[in-house]
Short mmCIF file of C-alpha atoms in Angstrom, two decimals:
data_model
loop_
_atom_site.label_atom_id
_atom_site.label_comp_id
_atom_site.label_asym_id
_atom_site.label_seq_id
_atom_site.Cartn_x
_atom_site.Cartn_y
_atom_site.Cartn_z
CA MET A 1 73.41 86.38 -12.82
CA THR A 2 72.35 88.95 -15.61
CA GLU A 3 68.48 88.07 -15.81
CA SER A 4 68.96 88.27 -12.00
CA LEU A 5 70.55 92.00 -11.80
CA ALA A 6 67.91 92.88 -14.85
CA VAL A 7 64.98 90.94 -12.34
CA ARG A 8 66.41 93.39 -9.50
CA THR A 9 66.82 96.60 -11.59
CA ALA A 10 63.00 95.95 -12.82
CA HIS A 11 62.01 95.62 -8.86
CA GLY A 12 63.68 98.80 -8.19
CA ALA A 13 62.16 100.33 -11.05
CA ARG A 14 58.39 98.81 -9.51
CA ARG A 15 59.23 100.33 -6.03
CA GLY A 16 60.37 103.69 -7.26
CA ASP A 17 57.43 104.46 -9.48
CA ALA A 18 55.40 102.81 -6.04
CA LEU A 19 56.20 105.69 -4.51
CA TRP A 20 56.01 108.36 -6.91
CA ARG A 21 52.62 106.79 -7.25
CA GLY A 22 52.30 107.35 -3.61
CA VAL A 23 53.63 110.60 -3.56
CA ARG A 24 51.01 111.89 -5.99
CA ARG A 25 47.76 110.15 -4.03
CA ASN A 26 49.22 111.70 -1.00
CA PRO A 27 50.34 115.12 -0.04
CA GLY A 28 51.24 115.02 3.21
CA LEU A 29 53.84 112.11 2.21
CA GLY A 30 55.47 114.47 -0.79
CA LEU A 31 54.65 117.65 1.52
CA GLY A 32 57.25 116.04 4.73
CA ILE A 33 60.15 114.51 2.00
CA ALA A 34 59.96 118.24 0.43
CA VAL A 35 60.78 119.77 3.92
CA LEU A 36 63.49 118.09 5.18
CA LEU A 37 65.48 117.99 1.68
CA ALA A 38 65.40 121.78 1.76
CA LEU A 39 66.49 122.14 4.86
CA GLY A 40 69.47 119.15 4.17
CA VAL A 41 70.03 120.86 1.16
CA ILE A 42 70.35 124.70 2.95
CA ALA A 43 72.43 122.99 6.03
CA THR A 44 74.66 121.34 3.59
CA LEU A 45 75.23 124.78 1.85
CA ALA A 46 75.61 126.60 4.59
CA PRO A 47 79.00 127.69 4.11
CA LEU A 48 78.43 128.94 0.32
CA ILE A 49 75.33 130.77 1.61
CA PHE A 50 77.05 132.21 4.61
CA PRO A 51 80.81 131.75 4.11
CA ALA A 52 81.69 133.65 7.06
CA GLY A 53 80.01 131.54 9.50
CA SER A 54 77.69 132.09 12.35
CA GLY A 55 78.30 134.75 15.50
CA LEU A 56 80.60 137.36 13.07
CA GLN A 57 79.22 141.08 14.10
CA VAL A 58 77.29 142.93 12.20
CA GLY A 59 75.71 146.05 12.58
CA GLU A 60 73.92 146.72 16.00
CA SER A 61 72.94 144.32 18.93
CA TYR A 62 69.34 143.48 18.17
CA ALA A 63 68.52 145.57 15.12
CA ALA A 64 65.37 144.75 13.29
CA PRO A 65 65.01 142.94 10.38
CA SER A 66 65.78 144.54 7.43
CA SER A 67 66.86 144.51 3.41
CA GLY A 68 70.32 143.96 4.47
CA HIS A 69 69.45 141.07 7.42
CA LEU A 70 66.06 140.03 6.62
CA LEU A 71 66.11 138.35 10.45
CA GLY A 72 67.35 140.96 11.92
CA LEU A 73 70.43 140.35 14.18
CA ASP A 74 70.99 138.86 17.82
CA ASP A 75 72.43 140.23 20.71
CA GLY A 76 76.27 140.65 19.30
CA GLY A 77 75.01 141.87 15.94
CA ALA A 78 75.72 138.32 14.61
CA ASP A 79 72.92 138.14 11.83
CA VAL A 80 70.29 135.63 12.88
CA LEU A 81 69.55 134.19 9.27
CA ALA A 82 73.43 133.50 9.01
CA GLU A 83 73.10 131.51 12.44
CA LEU A 84 70.28 129.75 11.84
CA THR A 85 71.27 128.31 8.95
CA TRP A 86 75.23 127.19 10.04
CA GLY A 87 72.30 126.06 13.31
CA ALA A 88 70.80 123.97 11.19
CA ARG A 89 74.42 121.55 10.04
CA ILE A 90 74.62 120.50 13.94
CA SER A 91 70.38 120.05 15.02
CA LEU A 92 70.37 118.23 11.80
CA LEU A 93 73.38 116.10 12.26
CA VAL A 94 72.35 115.48 16.05
CA GLY A 95 68.58 114.51 14.50
CA VAL A 96 70.29 111.82 12.13
CA CYS A 97 72.53 110.26 13.75
CA ALA A 98 71.03 109.67 17.17
CA GLY A 99 67.87 109.09 15.28
CA ALA A 100 70.17 106.30 13.38
CA ILE A 101 71.36 105.09 16.83
CA THR A 102 67.20 104.90 18.18
CA VAL A 103 66.46 102.59 14.88
CA LEU A 104 69.45 100.59 15.85
CA VAL A 105 69.12 99.52 18.77
CA GLY A 106 65.04 99.42 19.13
CA GLY A 107 64.84 97.47 15.40
CA LEU A 108 68.00 94.88 16.98
CA VAL A 109 65.98 94.66 20.08
CA GLY A 110 62.70 94.22 18.57
CA LEU A 111 63.43 91.41 15.41
CA LEU A 112 65.27 89.33 17.59
CA SER A 113 62.94 89.73 20.57
CA GLY A 114 59.99 88.84 18.12
CA TYR A 115 61.59 86.12 16.13
CA PHE A 116 63.41 83.85 18.92
CA GLY A 117 60.74 84.44 21.81
CA GLY A 118 61.60 82.91 24.85
CA TRP A 119 64.46 83.20 27.25
CA LEU A 120 65.60 85.86 25.06
CA GLU A 121 62.56 87.93 24.60
CA GLN A 122 61.81 87.83 27.91
CA MET A 123 65.35 88.71 29.02
CA LEU A 124 65.63 91.97 26.67
CA MET A 125 61.55 92.97 27.11
CA ARG A 126 62.34 93.53 30.77
CA VAL A 127 65.39 95.78 29.79
CA THR A 128 62.54 97.47 26.98
CA ASP A 129 60.00 98.04 30.39
CA PHE A 130 63.07 99.10 32.53
CA PHE A 131 64.02 102.16 30.06
CA ILE A 132 60.33 102.91 29.40
CA VAL A 133 59.47 103.63 32.94
CA ILE A 134 62.33 105.46 34.24
CA PRO A 135 61.95 109.33 32.69
CA VAL A 136 63.86 110.09 30.29
CA LEU A 137 64.78 113.19 29.93
CA PRO A 138 66.13 113.60 33.34
CA VAL A 139 68.43 110.93 32.86
CA MET A 140 69.48 112.83 30.47
CA ILE A 141 70.27 115.54 32.35
CA ILE A 142 72.28 113.83 34.72
CA ILE A 143 74.52 111.71 32.31
CA ALA A 144 75.30 114.41 30.54
CA ALA A 145 76.27 116.42 33.99
CA LEU A 146 78.55 113.18 34.96
CA TYR A 147 80.61 112.70 31.12
CA GLY A 148 80.66 115.76 29.55
CA THR A 149 78.62 118.14 26.68
CA ARG A 150 80.46 116.96 23.74
CA LEU A 151 78.49 116.04 20.07
CA VAL A 152 79.27 113.36 20.69
CA ASN A 153 78.04 112.60 24.06
CA THR A 154 75.02 114.50 22.50
CA ILE A 155 74.48 112.29 20.23
CA LEU A 156 74.76 108.76 22.51
CA ILE A 157 72.49 110.63 25.27
CA ILE A 158 69.74 110.90 23.21
CA GLY A 159 70.29 107.46 20.96
CA LEU A 160 70.94 105.46 23.74
CA LEU A 161 67.30 106.20 25.42
CA SER A 162 65.55 106.67 22.79
CA TRP A 163 64.67 103.21 20.78
CA GLN A 164 62.58 101.74 23.85
CA SER A 165 59.19 102.18 21.55
CA THR A 166 60.77 101.48 18.67
CA ALA A 167 61.58 97.67 20.62
CA ARG A 168 58.39 97.05 20.78
CA VAL A 169 56.42 98.05 17.68
CA VAL A 170 59.21 96.13 16.08
CA ARG A 171 58.88 93.10 18.16
CA ALA A 172 55.40 92.94 18.12
CA GLN A 173 55.46 92.84 14.41
CA ALA A 174 58.17 90.40 14.06
CA LYS A 175 56.00 88.02 16.74
CA SER A 176 53.69 88.80 13.82
CA VAL A 177 55.64 87.41 10.92
CA ARG A 178 56.85 84.57 12.30
CA GLU A 179 53.91 82.75 11.92
CA ARG A 180 52.99 83.66 8.38
CA LEU A 181 53.87 80.70 6.14
CA PHE A 182 55.79 81.49 3.27
CA VAL A 183 58.46 82.18 6.92
CA ARG A 184 57.85 78.68 8.00
CA ARG A 185 58.29 77.51 4.97
CA ALA A 186 61.59 79.12 4.12
CA ARG A 187 62.59 76.87 7.60
CA ALA A 188 61.18 74.41 6.91
CA MET A 189 63.43 74.45 3.87
CA GLY A 190 66.57 74.69 5.74
CA ALA A 191 66.86 78.72 6.04
CA GLY A 192 69.40 79.11 8.89
CA HIS A 193 67.69 82.34 11.30
CA ALA A 194 69.88 84.82 9.73
CA ARG A 195 68.77 84.45 6.20
CA THR A 196 64.94 84.37 7.68
CA LEU A 197 65.54 87.43 9.36
CA LEU A 198 67.23 89.13 6.88
CA ARG A 199 65.09 88.19 4.26
CA HIS A 200 62.15 87.23 5.22
CA VAL A 201 61.41 89.41 8.65
CA LEU A 202 63.35 92.11 8.05
CA PRO A 203 61.31 93.80 4.76
CA GLN A 204 58.32 92.94 6.22
CA VAL A 205 59.56 94.96 9.64
CA GLY A 206 60.12 97.95 6.69
CA PRO A 207 57.56 99.96 6.96
CA LEU A 208 57.87 100.51 10.51
CA LEU A 209 62.00 100.67 10.77
CA ALA A 210 61.20 103.80 7.88
CA ALA A 211 58.55 105.25 9.73
CA SER A 212 60.40 105.23 13.17
CA THR A 213 63.43 106.56 11.54
CA ALA A 214 61.67 109.73 11.16
CA LEU A 215 60.20 109.93 13.72
CA ALA A 216 63.33 109.64 15.93
CA ILE A 217 64.67 112.84 14.11
CA GLY A 218 61.73 114.84 15.14
CA HIS A 219 62.53 113.42 18.61
CA ALA A 220 66.13 113.95 18.90
CA ILE A 221 66.18 116.87 18.02
CA PHE A 222 63.84 118.07 20.16
CA PHE A 223 65.68 116.77 22.75
CA GLU A 224 68.58 118.57 21.83
CA ALA A 225 66.99 121.96 22.35
CA ALA A 226 66.36 120.99 25.84
CA LEU A 227 70.04 120.15 26.80
CA ARG A 228 71.01 123.20 25.11
CA PHE A 229 68.67 125.08 27.14
CA LEU A 230 69.50 123.50 29.79
CA GLY A 231 73.55 124.20 29.49
CA LEU A 232 74.62 120.37 29.57
CA ALA A 233 75.28 120.96 25.50
CA ASP A 234 78.56 121.46 23.85
CA SER A 235 77.99 125.51 23.79
CA ASN A 236 80.42 126.10 21.45
CA THR A 237 78.46 124.65 18.46
CA THR A 238 75.62 127.02 16.97
CA SER A 239 72.82 125.16 16.74
CA TRP A 240 68.87 125.65 16.65
CA GLY A 241 68.69 124.49 20.17
CA GLN A 242 71.05 127.01 21.29
CA MET A 243 70.23 130.17 19.11
CA ILE A 244 67.18 129.42 21.69
CA ALA A 245 69.30 129.05 24.80
CA ASP A 246 71.57 132.26 23.80
CA ALA A 247 68.47 134.50 23.37
CA PHE A 248 66.76 133.70 27.03
CA GLN A 249 70.80 134.11 29.29
CA ARG A 250 71.39 137.33 27.05
CA GLY A 251 67.92 139.05 27.30
CA ALA A 252 66.51 138.85 23.91
CA THR A 253 63.08 138.30 25.47
CA ASN A 254 63.79 141.91 27.22
CA ALA A 255 64.63 144.14 25.03
CA GLY A 256 61.46 142.89 22.33
CA ALA A 257 63.55 140.98 20.12
CA TRP A 258 61.37 138.63 19.20
CA TRP A 259 63.60 137.52 15.78
CA VAL A 260 66.23 136.22 17.59
CA LEU A 261 63.89 133.61 19.31
CA LEU A 262 61.32 132.50 16.90
CA PRO A 263 63.40 132.04 14.18
CA PRO A 264 64.93 128.52 15.35
CA GLY A 265 62.18 127.53 17.45
CA LEU A 266 59.41 127.73 14.69
CA ALA A 267 62.32 126.25 12.85
CA ILE A 268 62.57 123.16 15.73
CA GLY A 269 58.31 123.13 15.49
CA LEU A 270 59.06 122.14 11.88
CA VAL A 271 61.14 119.38 11.67
CA VAL A 272 59.26 118.08 14.52
CA LEU A 273 56.13 118.26 12.44
CA MET A 274 57.28 117.06 8.65
CA THR A 275 59.08 114.10 10.25
CA THR A 276 55.76 113.87 11.76
CA VAL A 277 53.64 113.42 8.79
CA LEU A 278 56.51 111.76 7.07
CA GLY A 279 56.61 108.81 9.33
CA ARG A 280 52.76 107.70 9.61
CA ARG A 281 52.49 108.42 5.86
CA LEU A 282 54.94 106.67 4.57
CA GLU A 283 54.30 103.59 6.94
CA GLN A 284 50.78 104.00 5.78
CA HIS A 285 51.85 104.00 1.96
CA MET A 286 54.01 101.01 2.57
CA ASN A 287 51.85 99.29 4.30
CA PRO A 288 48.32 99.99 3.17
CA ARG A 289 46.60 97.58 6.12
CA LEU A 290 47.51 100.35 7.85
CA GLU A 291 45.17 102.50 6.55
CA VAL A 292 41.98 100.70 8.76
CA SER A 293 42.20 102.82 11.84
CA HIS A 294 42.34 105.82 9.74
CA LEU A 295 39.65 105.32 7.29
CA GLY A 296 36.70 108.58 8.06
CA LEU A 297 33.63 108.33 7.01
CA ARG A 298 34.55 109.78 3.53
CA SER A 299 37.05 108.01 2.82
CA PHE A 300 35.69 104.63 3.70
CA ARG A 301 32.79 105.24 0.66
CA ARG A 302 36.10 106.19 -1.35
CA GLN A 303 37.72 102.82 -0.46
CA HIS A 304 34.34 101.19 -0.93
CA ALA A 305 33.00 102.29 -4.07
CA ALA A 306 36.51 101.39 -5.11
CA GLY A 307 36.58 97.83 -4.40
CA ARG A 308 33.20 96.98 -5.47
CA SER A 309 34.62 98.86 -9.80
CA ARG A 310 37.65 96.21 -9.53
#
């Protein structure tokens, strides 16, 4: 048992070293991780950075940025930087929770349909096709209007309507993995379906799930902002999307107060960009064979030369 624990510890250390080497070789991967971690730390420390909370009047309406208020004030005289910091908590919470639901549902559907095939695959893929052809945002609007604008409802609506692409990608990978020799050998030696899925198929699908999680977080934050802008989310909580909606509804554009509208928009764009970069780079790092489809002339020559040197 001690030897097994030592082996697992050494294996985990090798994975950590490999990830660190991947971050050093791939600046995009390190940049995505660093930016998202920084935003997460800022959101977590919001009560310490601005203990008075957001929405507290501290000056005149639409006061321009100054040394005392770096991002200026909104129509109610509240500090925009404080609202941006507190809004990160809700936006990132929705993104992480809805993204987790998306990957959980999509990954489960993809694994079961790709591994078992047959009638189960046909049934699950027909359900997936149904969700693919329906327009997602209008359906979100209808469901939000029917079931209310609570934060939990927003998370569930986004998560349960955004899993289709994850399911199809995971299904294709699972169908490929189930035909490999080590999976057939495990089945021939008496391994059950649950053990085969968890010990042999799931680790091979892991890179796609990790990439899908990063992408799903960005998409969820974007959809949350869209629902906020349409008035179909909880307006009593501060988020980046709510800041944009309030700026439009309260005449910030007419007043020329760009500092009220621009920061939350840039924050959403930054998160979507970083999650996209992180998702693609993470997938390439965890599955190096995917880099073949992204080769340019210079990278092909570099990899070809490295291969000959070996």
